[in-house]
């Protein structure tokens, strides 16, 4: 049976854990009570703060077995591997072009913005 008894009254998100609902609700309120002591960036949960902290380290223990690139965070390596696998899950809503990484889509969106600006001037 589905025991997800904790429900967000704003969007209907359901979870089995009360703490998970508390963290989820912060996505609606904007509350970010966990602050990085190095860069002051704030997070909705301690786990997201802990996931962020390695980016300040000079250590890069997560190495790509395809090209040798190394990363401070395992999640960065995971997203990097999408380049090699050809997985493109970041899609432009304007033209449909897809990218393996958010940075690729962000650069593409800047091109759309520049084109729009040139049409307006």
Short mmCIF file of C-alpha atoms in Angstrom, two decimals:
data_model
loop_
_atom_site.label_atom_id
_atom_site.label_comp_id
_atom_site.label_asym_id
_atom_site.label_seq_id
_atom_site.Cartn_x
_atom_site.Cartn_y
_atom_site.Cartn_z
CA UNK A 1 0.00 0.00 0.00
CA UNK A 2 1.03 3.61 -0.56
CA UNK A 3 1.98 5.03 2.84
CA UNK A 4 2.91 8.54 1.67
CA UNK A 5 0.83 10.26 4.33
CA UNK A 6 2.60 13.63 4.34
CA UNK A 7 1.14 15.86 1.63
CA UNK A 8 2.06 19.39 0.53
CA UNK A 9 -1.10 21.49 0.56
CA UNK A 10 0.37 23.79 -2.11
CA UNK A 11 1.24 21.33 -4.89
CA UNK A 12 0.16 17.87 -3.73
CA UNK A 13 3.70 16.45 -3.33
CA UNK A 14 3.48 13.30 -1.18
CA UNK A 15 6.12 11.61 0.97
CA UNK A 16 6.48 9.01 3.70
CA UNK A 17 8.77 11.23 5.78
CA UNK A 18 7.73 14.33 7.69
CA UNK A 19 11.24 15.82 7.40
CA UNK A 20 11.12 15.42 3.61
CA UNK A 21 7.88 17.41 3.52
CA UNK A 22 9.44 20.16 5.67
CA UNK A 23 12.35 20.44 3.20
CA UNK A 24 9.98 20.29 0.22
CA UNK A 25 7.86 23.16 1.56
CA UNK A 26 10.97 25.35 1.50
CA UNK A 27 10.85 25.16 -2.31
CA UNK A 28 7.60 27.13 -2.05
CA UNK A 29 8.57 29.52 0.75
CA UNK A 30 12.10 30.25 -0.45
CA UNK A 31 13.48 29.57 3.03
CA UNK A 32 17.12 28.46 2.91
CA UNK A 33 18.33 27.99 6.49
CA UNK A 34 21.64 26.24 5.69
CA UNK A 35 24.53 28.55 4.74
CA UNK A 36 27.92 27.68 3.29
CA UNK A 37 30.60 29.10 5.60
CA UNK A 38 32.91 29.70 2.62
CA UNK A 39 30.75 31.44 -0.01
CA UNK A 40 27.56 32.25 1.96
CA UNK A 41 25.35 30.43 -0.56
CA UNK A 42 22.22 29.13 1.16
CA UNK A 43 20.38 25.80 0.83
CA UNK A 44 17.02 24.30 1.78
CA UNK A 45 18.60 21.24 3.43
CA UNK A 46 21.77 20.17 5.19
CA UNK A 47 22.27 17.42 2.61
CA UNK A 48 22.30 19.96 -0.26
CA UNK A 49 24.81 22.08 1.67
CA UNK A 50 27.01 19.01 2.21
CA UNK A 51 26.75 18.18 -1.49
CA UNK A 52 27.87 21.75 -2.31
CA UNK A 53 30.88 21.97 0.05
CA UNK A 54 33.33 19.85 -2.02
CA UNK A 55 33.24 22.43 -4.82
CA UNK A 56 35.47 24.63 -2.65
CA UNK A 57 38.08 21.87 -2.33
CA UNK A 58 41.14 21.65 -4.54
CA UNK A 59 40.86 17.86 -4.39
CA UNK A 60 39.31 16.28 -7.48
CA UNK A 61 38.92 12.59 -6.62
CA UNK A 62 36.17 11.80 -9.16
CA UNK A 63 37.88 10.91 -12.45
CA UNK A 64 36.29 10.20 -15.82
CA UNK A 65 37.42 6.80 -17.09
CA UNK A 66 36.89 7.93 -20.70
CA UNK A 67 38.88 11.17 -20.96
CA UNK A 68 40.60 11.56 -17.58
CA UNK A 69 38.85 14.78 -16.56
CA UNK A 70 38.54 15.04 -12.79
CA UNK A 71 35.93 16.65 -10.57
CA UNK A 72 35.52 17.59 -6.92
CA UNK A 73 31.93 16.27 -6.81
CA UNK A 74 30.56 12.93 -7.97
CA UNK A 75 27.49 14.68 -9.39
CA UNK A 76 29.70 16.81 -11.66
CA UNK A 77 31.33 13.63 -13.00
CA UNK A 78 27.89 12.09 -13.53
CA UNK A 79 26.78 15.06 -15.64
CA UNK A 80 30.14 15.13 -17.48
CA UNK A 81 29.67 11.50 -18.54
CA UNK A 82 26.52 12.55 -20.39
CA UNK A 83 28.84 14.24 -22.89
CA UNK A 84 30.42 10.88 -23.73
CA UNK A 85 27.12 8.99 -23.72
CA UNK A 86 25.35 11.51 -25.94
CA UNK A 87 22.57 12.02 -23.39
CA UNK A 88 21.03 15.43 -24.00
CA UNK A 89 18.35 16.20 -21.46
CA UNK A 90 18.63 20.01 -21.41
CA UNK A 91 16.28 21.16 -24.18
CA UNK A 92 15.65 24.68 -25.49
CA UNK A 93 11.97 25.52 -25.18
CA UNK A 94 12.26 27.99 -28.06
CA UNK A 95 13.77 25.83 -30.80
CA UNK A 96 14.10 22.29 -29.41
CA UNK A 97 17.89 22.05 -29.57
CA UNK A 98 19.24 19.76 -26.84
CA UNK A 99 22.41 19.77 -24.76
CA UNK A 100 24.20 17.32 -22.48
CA UNK A 101 24.90 19.98 -19.86
CA UNK A 102 23.04 22.97 -18.48
CA UNK A 103 25.99 25.20 -19.38
CA UNK A 104 25.51 24.35 -23.05
CA UNK A 105 21.86 25.29 -22.92
CA UNK A 106 22.67 28.49 -21.02
CA UNK A 107 25.10 29.57 -23.75
CA UNK A 108 22.53 28.72 -26.39
CA UNK A 109 19.89 30.81 -24.61
CA UNK A 110 22.30 33.77 -24.60
CA UNK A 111 22.41 33.45 -28.40
CA UNK A 112 18.60 33.59 -28.57
CA UNK A 113 18.67 36.69 -26.36
CA UNK A 114 21.33 38.36 -28.55
CA UNK A 115 19.30 37.59 -31.68
CA UNK A 116 16.21 39.06 -30.04
CA UNK A 117 18.12 42.21 -29.05
CA UNK A 118 19.44 42.69 -32.59
CA UNK A 119 15.91 42.42 -33.98
CA UNK A 120 14.69 45.07 -31.55
CA UNK A 121 17.45 47.57 -32.38
#
